[in-house]
Tab-separated table of C-alpha atoms and ligand atoms in Angstrom:
chain	number	residue	atom	x	y	z
A	2	UNK	CA	-25.629	21.840	-5.400
A	3	UNK	CA	-22.774	19.571	-4.354
A	4	UNK	CA	-20.912	20.212	-1.116
A	5	UNK	CA	-17.192	20.617	-0.493
A	6	UNK	CA	-15.482	20.555	2.886
A	7	UNK	CA	-12.424	22.806	2.874
A	8	UNK	CA	-9.786	22.390	5.544
A	9	UNK	CA	-6.028	22.864	5.947
A	10	UNK	CA	-3.134	22.760	8.382
A	11	UNK	CA	-2.096	26.421	8.093
A	12	UNK	CA	-5.106	27.580	10.120
A	13	UNK	CA	-8.546	28.936	9.287
A	14	UNK	CA	-7.277	32.460	8.591
A	15	UNK	CA	-4.506	31.352	6.219
A	16	UNK	CA	-4.483	33.131	2.834
A	17	UNK	CA	-4.133	29.785	1.032
A	18	UNK	CA	-7.420	28.527	2.474
A	19	UNK	CA	-9.101	31.829	1.594
A	20	UNK	CA	-7.785	31.584	-1.978
A	21	UNK	CA	-9.183	28.056	-2.239
A	22	UNK	CA	-12.604	29.090	-0.912
A	23	UNK	CA	-12.654	32.007	-3.360
A	24	UNK	CA	-11.756	29.727	-6.277
A	25	UNK	CA	-14.667	27.377	-5.519
A	26	UNK	CA	-17.339	30.037	-5.944
A	27	UNK	CA	-20.136	28.616	-8.087
A	28	UNK	CA	-18.615	25.108	-8.091
A	29	UNK	CA	-20.271	23.842	-4.902
A	30	UNK	CA	-21.543	24.875	-1.500
A	31	UNK	CA	-18.398	25.273	0.567
A	32	UNK	CA	-18.065	24.449	4.256
A	33	UNK	CA	-14.889	25.382	6.116
A	34	UNK	CA	-13.786	23.465	9.193
A	35	UNK	CA	-10.128	24.091	9.987
A	36	UNK	CA	-7.673	24.389	12.877
A	37	UNK	CA	-7.782	27.756	14.639
A	38	UNK	CA	-3.996	28.139	14.191
A	39	UNK	CA	-1.168	26.705	12.152
A	40	UNK	CA	-0.739	22.961	12.703
A	41	UNK	CA	1.737	22.209	9.916
A	42	UNK	CA	3.535	18.851	10.302
A	43	UNK	CA	0.790	17.571	12.628
A	44	UNK	CA	0.373	14.580	10.289
A	45	UNK	CA	-2.700	12.473	11.132
A	46	UNK	CA	-2.519	13.091	14.889
A	47	UNK	CA	-5.682	13.259	16.974
A	48	UNK	CA	-6.343	15.143	20.200
A	49	UNK	CA	-7.364	12.449	22.659
A	50	UNK	CA	-6.042	13.621	26.038
A	51	UNK	CA	-7.867	16.947	26.210
A	52	UNK	CA	-11.155	18.314	24.910
A	53	UNK	CA	-11.370	19.691	21.378
A	54	UNK	CA	-12.969	23.139	21.509
A	55	UNK	CA	-14.668	24.505	18.426
A	56	UNK	CA	-16.551	27.662	17.518
A	57	UNK	CA	-18.562	28.909	14.575
A	58	UNK	CA	-16.486	31.562	12.808
A	59	UNK	CA	-18.882	32.570	10.015
A	60	UNK	CA	-21.736	31.132	7.999
A	61	UNK	CA	-20.749	27.520	7.139
A	62	UNK	CA	-17.362	28.006	8.878
A	63	UNK	CA	-16.017	26.597	12.117
A	64	UNK	CA	-12.600	26.831	13.751
A	65	UNK	CA	-11.337	23.890	15.760
A	66	UNK	CA	-8.714	24.009	18.523
A	67	UNK	CA	-7.183	20.786	17.303
A	68	UNK	CA	-5.300	19.072	14.521
A	69	UNK	CA	-6.319	18.915	10.862
A	70	UNK	CA	-7.569	15.336	11.374
A	71	UNK	CA	-9.585	16.495	14.425
A	72	UNK	CA	-11.154	19.191	12.242
A	73	UNK	CA	-12.260	16.722	9.569
A	74	UNK	CA	-13.672	14.353	12.193
A	75	UNK	CA	-15.683	17.190	13.759
A	76	UNK	CA	-16.855	18.331	10.338
A	77	UNK	CA	-18.105	14.900	9.316
A	78	UNK	CA	-19.598	13.825	12.623
A	79	UNK	CA	-20.857	17.028	14.165
A	80	UNK	CA	-20.723	20.300	12.267
A	81	UNK	CA	-21.812	19.733	8.673
A	82	UNK	CA	-25.525	19.275	8.080
A	83	UNK	CA	-24.801	16.727	5.332
A	84	UNK	CA	-21.968	14.532	4.153
A	85	UNK	CA	-19.729	16.463	1.715
A	86	UNK	CA	-19.089	15.197	-1.813
A	87	UNK	CA	-15.440	16.204	-1.661
A	88	UNK	CA	-12.808	17.146	0.892
A	89	UNK	CA	-10.193	19.680	-0.204
A	90	UNK	CA	-7.224	20.450	2.018
A	91	UNK	CA	-5.105	23.533	1.391
A	92	UNK	CA	-3.902	25.482	-0.300
A	93	UNK	CA	-0.824	24.843	1.796
A	94	UNK	CA	1.934	27.445	1.863
A	95	UNK	CA	4.795	25.112	0.965
A	96	UNK	CA	5.079	21.879	-0.980
A	97	UNK	CA	4.147	18.447	0.300
A	98	UNK	CA	6.496	16.284	-1.700
A	99	UNK	CA	8.252	12.946	-1.552
A	100	UNK	CA	8.304	11.073	1.717
A	101	UNK	CA	7.679	14.339	3.557
A	102	UNK	CA	3.959	13.740	2.878
A	103	UNK	CA	4.040	11.523	5.979
A	104	UNK	CA	4.508	14.588	8.199
A	105	UNK	CA	1.981	16.750	6.416
A	106	UNK	CA	-1.180	17.910	8.145
A	107	UNK	CA	-2.481	19.086	4.767
A	108	UNK	CA	-2.235	15.585	3.326
A	109	UNK	CA	-3.495	13.986	6.544
A	110	UNK	CA	-6.677	16.068	6.490
A	111	UNK	CA	-7.427	14.782	2.993
A	112	UNK	CA	-6.526	11.256	4.131
A	113	UNK	CA	-9.077	11.595	6.913
A	114	UNK	CA	-11.705	12.309	4.256
A	115	UNK	CA	-10.473	9.301	2.275
A	116	UNK	CA	-10.665	7.062	5.374
A	117	UNK	CA	-14.286	8.145	5.670
A	118	UNK	CA	-14.978	7.171	2.069
A	119	UNK	CA	-15.136	10.717	0.683
A	120	UNK	CA	-13.120	11.745	-2.386
A	121	UNK	CA	-10.298	13.981	-1.191
A	122	UNK	CA	-7.484	16.116	-2.570
A	123	UNK	CA	-4.621	17.935	-0.874
A	124	UNK	CA	-3.320	21.015	-2.681
A	125	UNK	CA	-0.031	22.751	-1.939
A	126	UNK	CA	1.920	25.663	-3.369
A	127	UNK	CA	5.590	24.728	-3.400
A	128	UNK	CA	8.378	26.907	-2.048
A	129	UNK	CA	7.114	28.334	1.245
A	130	UNK	CA	7.096	32.154	1.063
A	131	UNK	CA	6.289	35.131	3.265
A	132	UNK	CA	3.854	36.591	0.737
A	133	UNK	CA	2.788	33.747	-1.559
A	134	UNK	CA	0.726	34.221	-4.714
A	135	UNK	CA	-1.948	31.509	-4.615
A	136	UNK	CA	-3.682	32.542	-7.867
A	137	UNK	CA	-2.230	29.756	-10.075
A	138	UNK	CA	-2.792	27.067	-7.454
A	139	UNK	CA	-6.334	28.334	-6.857
A	140	UNK	CA	-7.158	28.141	-10.550
A	141	UNK	CA	-5.787	24.609	-10.685
A	142	UNK	CA	-7.718	23.652	-7.537
A	143	UNK	CA	-10.992	24.805	-9.077
A	144	UNK	CA	-10.445	22.685	-12.201
A	145	UNK	CA	-9.418	19.696	-10.080
A	146	UNK	CA	-12.470	20.079	-7.831
A	147	UNK	CA	-14.814	20.164	-10.831
A	148	UNK	CA	-13.327	16.892	-12.100
A	149	UNK	CA	-13.275	15.191	-8.702
A	150	UNK	CA	-16.953	16.050	-8.204
A	151	UNK	CA	-17.805	14.473	-11.563
A	152	UNK	CA	-15.573	11.393	-11.654
A	153	UNK	CA	-15.318	9.276	-8.522
A	154	UNK	CA	-11.852	8.378	-7.237
A	155	UNK	CA	-11.161	4.711	-6.507
A	156	UNK	CA	-11.972	3.640	-2.958
A	157	UNK	CA	-9.061	4.261	-0.599
A	158	UNK	CA	-7.263	6.615	-2.983
A	159	UNK	CA	-6.755	10.353	-2.596
A	160	UNK	CA	-4.992	12.915	-4.750
A	161	UNK	CA	-2.130	15.145	-3.812
A	162	UNK	CA	-1.377	18.157	-5.993
A	163	UNK	CA	1.690	20.360	-5.767
A	164	UNK	CA	1.646	23.571	-7.775
A	165	UNK	CA	4.966	25.355	-8.340
A	166	UNK	CA	5.164	29.103	-7.705
A	167	UNK	CA	6.026	29.682	-11.355
A	168	UNK	CA	3.629	27.180	-12.927
A	169	UNK	CA	4.207	26.687	-16.677
A	170	UNK	CA	0.644	25.431	-17.193
A	171	UNK	CA	1.575	21.753	-17.606
A	172	UNK	CA	0.485	18.892	-15.352
A	173	UNK	CA	2.491	15.717	-14.743
A	174	UNK	CA	1.079	12.564	-13.213
A	175	UNK	CA	3.764	11.437	-10.822
A	176	UNK	CA	4.742	8.984	-8.124
A	177	UNK	CA	5.977	9.835	-4.653
A	178	UNK	CA	9.707	10.495	-4.568
A	179	UNK	CA	12.133	9.268	-1.926
A	180	UNK	CA	13.091	11.959	0.575
A	181	UNK	CA	15.529	14.480	-0.875
A	182	UNK	CA	15.632	16.729	2.171
A	183	UNK	CA	17.377	16.102	5.450
A	184	UNK	CA	16.791	17.181	9.030
A	185	UNK	CA	18.511	20.346	10.188
A	186	UNK	CA	18.862	20.853	13.952
A	187	UNK	CA	19.764	24.348	15.159
A	188	UNK	CA	20.978	24.350	18.750
A	189	UNK	CA	20.061	26.872	21.385
A	190	UNK	CA	19.736	27.436	25.128
A	191	UNK	CA	16.786	29.177	26.752
A	192	UNK	CA	17.180	31.846	29.500
A	193	UNK	CA	16.851	29.123	32.158
A	194	UNK	CA	19.705	27.123	30.713
A	195	UNK	CA	17.598	24.403	29.131
A	196	UNK	CA	18.934	23.117	25.845
A	197	UNK	CA	16.759	22.910	22.747
A	198	UNK	CA	16.914	22.453	18.988
A	199	UNK	CA	14.878	24.040	16.229
A	200	UNK	CA	13.983	21.418	13.625
A	201	UNK	CA	13.837	22.191	9.934
A	202	UNK	CA	14.475	20.501	6.605
A	203	UNK	CA	17.027	21.251	3.935
A	204	UNK	CA	17.389	19.873	0.440
A	205	UNK	CA	20.523	17.730	0.133
A	206	UNK	CA	19.958	15.898	-3.156
A	207	UNK	CA	19.527	18.036	-6.273
A	208	UNK	CA	18.432	15.358	-8.686
A	209	UNK	CA	15.211	13.376	-8.433
A	210	UNK	CA	13.944	10.525	-10.566
A	211	UNK	CA	12.139	11.840	-13.688
A	212	UNK	CA	8.664	10.407	-13.015
A	213	UNK	CA	8.440	11.747	-9.467
A	214	UNK	CA	6.593	14.609	-7.796
A	215	UNK	CA	9.798	16.571	-7.133
A	216	UNK	CA	10.935	16.301	-10.776
A	217	UNK	CA	7.588	17.704	-11.957
A	218	UNK	CA	7.645	20.809	-9.777
A	219	UNK	CA	11.365	21.411	-10.471
A	220	UNK	CA	10.374	21.477	-14.165
A	221	UNK	CA	7.653	24.062	-13.443
A	222	UNK	CA	4.769	21.574	-13.800
A	223	UNK	CA	1.969	20.729	-11.418
A	224	UNK	CA	2.572	17.331	-9.835
A	225	UNK	CA	-0.514	15.190	-9.321
A	226	UNK	CA	-0.052	11.934	-7.395
A	227	UNK	CA	-2.646	9.402	-6.311
A	228	UNK	CA	-1.893	8.162	-2.793
A	229	UNK	CA	-3.243	4.936	-1.381
A	230	UNK	CA	-4.544	4.375	2.121
A	231	UNK	CA	-3.482	0.732	2.183
A	232	UNK	CA	0.275	0.710	2.773
A	233	UNK	CA	0.610	-3.070	2.657
A	234	UNK	CA	3.509	-4.186	0.472
A	235	UNK	CA	2.009	-7.106	-1.422
A	236	UNK	CA	5.261	-8.635	-2.712
A	237	UNK	CA	6.993	-8.672	0.647
A	238	UNK	CA	3.842	-10.035	2.224
A	239	UNK	CA	4.456	-13.213	0.193
A	240	UNK	CA	8.131	-13.315	1.114
A	241	UNK	CA	7.270	-13.001	4.799
A	242	UNK	CA	5.752	-16.485	4.726
A	243	UNK	CA	9.384	-17.724	5.088
A	244	UNK	CA	9.639	-15.764	8.307
A	245	UNK	CA	6.345	-17.003	9.661
A	246	UNK	CA	7.710	-20.516	10.289
A	247	UNK	CA	10.500	-19.090	12.470
A	248	UNK	CA	8.201	-16.755	14.314
A	249	UNK	CA	5.507	-19.285	15.084
A	250	UNK	CA	5.490	-20.475	18.687
B	437	MN	MN1	1.029	23.879	6.394
């Protein structure tokens, strides 16, 4: 049987991860290695200045006191008896859309799989809720996993799926949208008089370009986007040759 590593950034006990594990029954042998608590917006950060504690939580499951990327690194280099055939990250409670994917621990965990040459998908349920229903996203994740186990992804490419809460059953292949949310800073002062802000994001543009991830989920469709590891901009690389002459010592 093929092997899937499941991880996330919402923590090992998160209902979204449990829904994903449940959906994969019979598809593959599932290993879970995930942060012990929520590490949303941890991006691809690593824990380098302190030890990374880990503990077995159940059969084929380990919790890691670290970031999502730490968890994948431990899984691949220490905890799993064999290399997995697929890394699945999620199901995140909340979308990972547009340029906000750069902050996402969910996406970063899949990227870590991709960096290690393993096919990887990040799956998110859009519209963060207190009591989310992961059933549609879980069903989609199972179908996606079956395909990803059969058909290899190109080297250096991972998939990011966003499933809307009210999924109409359709799937759109999309590109990453520009950011349509903006930072919100809520001021406060702690009992010792120290000032702080709470950071959050708020949508400030209602429209998004029709072929993008946001447009798909706003229309009730699943958005599926291939993301590339190599962020080099080929066209500008050529243009930069003009600069090189000025920059050369
Ligand atoms: Mn999260």
